[in-house]
mmCIF file of C-alpha atoms in Angstrom:
data_model
loop_
_atom_site.group_PDB
_atom_site.id
_atom_site.type_symbol
_atom_site.label_atom_id
_atom_site.label_comp_id
_atom_site.label_asym_id
_atom_site.label_seq_id
_atom_site.Cartn_x
_atom_site.Cartn_y
_atom_site.Cartn_z
ATOM 1 C CA UNK A 11 97.191 43.045 -23.093
ATOM 2 C CA UNK A 12 94.966 43.683 -20.092
ATOM 3 C CA UNK A 13 91.958 42.081 -21.748
ATOM 4 C CA UNK A 14 93.874 39.014 -22.893
ATOM 5 C CA UNK A 15 93.795 37.730 -19.320
ATOM 6 C CA UNK A 16 90.009 37.954 -19.227
ATOM 7 C CA UNK A 17 87.860 35.204 -20.712
ATOM 8 C CA UNK A 18 85.098 37.760 -21.263
ATOM 9 C CA UNK A 19 82.003 37.268 -23.292
ATOM 10 C CA UNK A 20 80.873 34.559 -20.865
ATOM 11 C CA UNK A 21 83.506 32.094 -22.070
ATOM 12 C CA UNK A 22 83.675 33.221 -25.708
ATOM 13 C CA UNK A 23 87.077 34.272 -27.006
ATOM 14 C CA UNK A 24 88.111 37.891 -27.493
ATOM 15 C CA UNK A 25 89.755 38.686 -30.842
ATOM 16 C CA UNK A 26 90.012 42.474 -30.624
ATOM 17 C CA UNK A 27 89.476 45.455 -28.346
ATOM 18 C CA UNK A 28 89.366 49.229 -28.423
ATOM 19 C CA UNK A 29 89.245 51.808 -25.622
ATOM 20 C CA UNK A 30 86.238 54.069 -26.192
ATOM 21 C CA UNK A 31 87.067 56.215 -23.148
ATOM 22 C CA UNK A 32 89.567 55.944 -20.297
ATOM 23 C CA UNK A 33 87.088 53.727 -18.454
ATOM 24 C CA UNK A 34 85.175 51.903 -21.208
ATOM 25 C CA UNK A 35 86.633 49.238 -23.481
ATOM 26 C CA UNK A 36 84.827 47.491 -26.329
ATOM 27 C CA UNK A 37 85.825 43.858 -26.884
ATOM 28 C CA UNK A 38 84.625 41.497 -29.578
ATOM 29 C CA UNK A 39 85.266 38.026 -30.880
ATOM 30 C CA UNK A 40 83.793 34.611 -31.529
ATOM 31 C CA UNK A 41 80.095 34.373 -32.164
ATOM 32 C CA UNK A 42 79.941 38.024 -33.214
ATOM 33 C CA UNK A 43 79.444 39.200 -29.641
ATOM 34 C CA UNK A 44 80.587 42.685 -28.656
ATOM 35 C CA UNK A 45 80.898 43.707 -25.015
ATOM 36 C CA UNK A 46 81.341 47.074 -23.358
ATOM 37 C CA UNK A 47 83.361 46.770 -20.160
ATOM 38 C CA UNK A 48 83.654 49.228 -17.284
ATOM 39 C CA UNK A 49 87.381 49.049 -16.561
ATOM 40 C CA UNK A 50 86.898 50.302 -13.001
ATOM 41 C CA UNK A 51 84.755 47.319 -12.028
ATOM 42 C CA UNK A 52 85.677 44.739 -14.733
ATOM 43 C CA UNK A 53 81.986 44.236 -15.352
ATOM 44 C CA UNK A 54 80.171 44.140 -18.668
ATOM 45 C CA UNK A 55 77.843 47.142 -18.932
ATOM 46 C CA UNK A 56 76.317 46.104 -22.253
ATOM 47 C CA UNK A 57 76.608 43.330 -24.789
ATOM 48 C CA UNK A 58 75.243 43.173 -28.321
ATOM 49 C CA UNK A 59 75.455 40.824 -31.272
ATOM 50 C CA UNK A 60 77.202 42.296 -34.307
ATOM 51 C CA UNK A 61 74.625 42.081 -37.065
ATOM 52 C CA UNK A 62 75.370 39.048 -39.249
ATOM 53 C CA UNK A 63 78.885 38.352 -37.916
ATOM 54 C CA UNK A 64 80.121 34.897 -36.965
ATOM 55 C CA UNK A 65 83.509 36.137 -35.753
ATOM 56 C CA UNK A 66 84.528 39.740 -35.182
ATOM 57 C CA UNK A 67 88.130 40.320 -36.244
ATOM 58 C CA UNK A 68 88.597 44.097 -36.027
ATOM 59 C CA UNK A 69 87.045 47.080 -34.299
ATOM 60 C CA UNK A 70 87.760 50.781 -34.499
ATOM 61 C CA UNK A 71 86.027 53.962 -33.409
ATOM 62 C CA UNK A 72 85.815 57.688 -33.892
ATOM 63 C CA UNK A 73 83.975 60.263 -31.800
ATOM 64 C CA UNK A 74 80.705 59.393 -33.610
ATOM 65 C CA UNK A 75 81.050 55.889 -35.065
ATOM 66 C CA UNK A 76 82.169 52.351 -34.289
ATOM 67 C CA UNK A 77 83.271 50.028 -37.101
ATOM 68 C CA UNK A 78 83.134 46.268 -36.571
ATOM 69 C CA UNK A 79 84.860 44.009 -39.125
ATOM 70 C CA UNK A 80 84.313 40.265 -39.453
ATOM 71 C CA UNK A 81 85.981 37.178 -40.870
ATOM 72 C CA UNK A 82 83.608 37.247 -43.848
ATOM 73 C CA UNK A 83 84.812 40.689 -44.994
ATOM 74 C CA UNK A 84 81.706 42.548 -43.821
ATOM 75 C CA UNK A 85 82.130 45.800 -41.878
ATOM 76 C CA UNK A 86 79.208 47.197 -39.883
ATOM 77 C CA UNK A 87 79.205 50.882 -38.965
ATOM 78 C CA UNK A 88 77.292 51.807 -35.816
ATOM 79 C CA UNK A 89 76.397 55.118 -34.262
ATOM 80 C CA UNK A 90 78.654 55.177 -31.184
ATOM 81 C CA UNK A 91 75.768 56.062 -28.853
ATOM 82 C CA UNK A 92 73.708 53.110 -30.110
ATOM 83 C CA UNK A 93 76.184 50.439 -28.978
ATOM 84 C CA UNK A 94 75.073 51.043 -25.389
ATOM 85 C CA UNK A 95 71.725 49.495 -26.391
ATOM 86 C CA UNK A 96 71.246 45.727 -26.421
ATOM 87 C CA UNK A 97 69.474 45.828 -29.786
ATOM 88 C CA UNK A 98 72.111 47.837 -31.669
ATOM 89 C CA UNK A 99 71.594 47.967 -35.422
ATOM 90 C CA UNK A 100 74.251 49.192 -37.847
ATOM 91 C CA UNK A 101 73.849 52.454 -39.751
ATOM 92 C CA UNK A 102 75.493 50.797 -42.727
ATOM 93 C CA UNK A 103 76.628 47.313 -43.721
ATOM 94 C CA UNK A 104 79.681 47.373 -46.003
ATOM 95 C CA UNK A 105 80.435 44.370 -48.181
ATOM 96 C CA UNK A 106 83.414 45.773 -50.066
ATOM 97 C CA UNK A 107 85.951 43.174 -48.908
ATOM 98 C CA UNK A 108 85.686 39.430 -49.464
ATOM 99 C CA UNK A 109 88.214 38.168 -46.907
ATOM 100 C CA UNK A 110 88.782 38.658 -43.178
ATOM 101 C CA UNK A 111 88.911 42.301 -42.104
ATOM 102 C CA UNK A 112 92.206 42.933 -40.303
ATOM 103 C CA UNK A 113 92.074 46.690 -39.773
ATOM 104 C CA UNK A 114 89.376 49.326 -39.272
ATOM 105 C CA UNK A 115 90.991 52.757 -38.861
ATOM 106 C CA UNK A 116 89.299 56.170 -38.650
ATOM 107 C CA UNK A 117 91.048 59.415 -39.519
ATOM 108 C CA UNK A 118 91.411 62.067 -36.800
ATOM 109 C CA UNK A 119 88.324 64.033 -37.871
ATOM 110 C CA UNK A 120 86.082 60.966 -38.168
ATOM 111 C CA UNK A 121 85.296 61.733 -41.812
ATOM 112 C CA UNK A 122 87.080 58.711 -43.297
ATOM 113 C CA UNK A 123 87.287 55.053 -42.397
ATOM 114 C CA UNK A 124 89.914 52.760 -43.917
ATOM 115 C CA UNK A 125 89.261 49.012 -43.911
ATOM 116 C CA UNK A 126 91.653 46.322 -45.068
ATOM 117 C CA UNK A 127 92.381 42.631 -45.361
ATOM 118 C CA UNK A 128 95.909 41.284 -45.658
ATOM 119 C CA UNK A 129 94.760 38.026 -47.270
ATOM 120 C CA UNK A 130 94.320 39.399 -50.801
ATOM 121 C CA UNK A 131 96.319 41.965 -52.745
ATOM 122 C CA UNK A 132 94.744 45.421 -53.088
ATOM 123 C CA UNK A 133 92.222 44.800 -50.253
ATOM 124 C CA UNK A 134 92.014 48.329 -48.891
ATOM 125 C CA UNK A 135 88.940 50.530 -49.085
ATOM 126 C CA UNK A 136 88.152 54.073 -47.945
ATOM 127 C CA UNK A 137 84.697 54.909 -46.607
ATOM 128 C CA UNK A 138 83.279 58.446 -46.646
ATOM 129 C CA UNK A 139 81.430 58.685 -43.319
ATOM 130 C CA UNK A 140 79.220 61.587 -44.404
ATOM 131 C CA UNK A 141 77.594 59.414 -47.066
ATOM 132 C CA UNK A 142 78.503 56.024 -45.498
ATOM 133 C CA UNK A 143 79.681 54.957 -48.968
ATOM 134 C CA UNK A 144 82.882 53.365 -50.199
ATOM 135 C CA UNK A 145 85.025 55.748 -52.267
ATOM 136 C CA UNK A 146 84.332 54.340 -55.750
ATOM 137 C CA UNK A 147 87.426 55.463 -57.668
ATOM 138 C CA UNK A 148 90.130 54.242 -55.288
ATOM 139 C CA UNK A 149 92.149 52.133 -55.275
ATOM 140 C CA UNK A 150 92.608 51.858 -59.002
ATOM 141 C CA UNK A 151 94.174 48.948 -60.848
ATOM 142 C CA UNK A 152 97.398 51.024 -60.963
ATOM 143 C CA UNK A 153 97.578 51.624 -57.203
ATOM 144 C CA UNK A 154 100.559 49.575 -55.938
ATOM 145 C CA UNK A 155 99.105 48.253 -52.671
ATOM 146 C CA UNK A 156 100.082 44.560 -52.663
ATOM 147 C CA UNK A 157 99.121 42.940 -49.324
ATOM 148 C CA UNK A 158 98.092 45.574 -46.756
ATOM 149 C CA UNK A 159 99.212 44.506 -43.288
ATOM 150 C CA UNK A 160 98.867 47.812 -41.423
ATOM 151 C CA UNK A 161 97.772 51.393 -42.004
ATOM 152 C CA UNK A 162 97.312 54.693 -40.216
ATOM 153 C CA UNK A 163 96.233 58.216 -41.045
ATOM 154 C CA UNK A 164 98.651 61.060 -40.377
ATOM 155 C CA UNK A 165 97.963 63.247 -37.342
ATOM 156 C CA UNK A 166 95.255 65.783 -38.194
ATOM 157 C CA UNK A 167 94.817 63.930 -41.523
ATOM 158 C CA UNK A 168 97.258 66.272 -43.259
ATOM 159 C CA UNK A 169 98.711 63.659 -45.614
#
């Protein structure tokens, strides 16, 4: 809500945001631009272009990684420390969804990333962050997902 009042990105629209720390927020949007803001000064401390994205639609983070989803279904995974560099390059480019990425959610330990799109049925994927690979055997054709509009991991990833 705080960021919605800011034009940010030098006039480009902001689609999504995520607090990385109490003082640093990552915003992203049109043109694939991602900006790190210092909330104490409301100044951009770094900006980078998400690799290959026209419009960023979802961002999420863990203690080690940042996931950036786009309208084309591509999710880029970055090392969290690397996004403070202007020339950030993703560790992995995931092309497991074919429609706009709505959610990028990490579990509490940072070992799993869930990505989803609500546009198509069964558009939910799990990513193993040790291997940076999509879990190949899930979901199955028998998994009753329908349209995924939201998701979360349980606290401490117990369930």
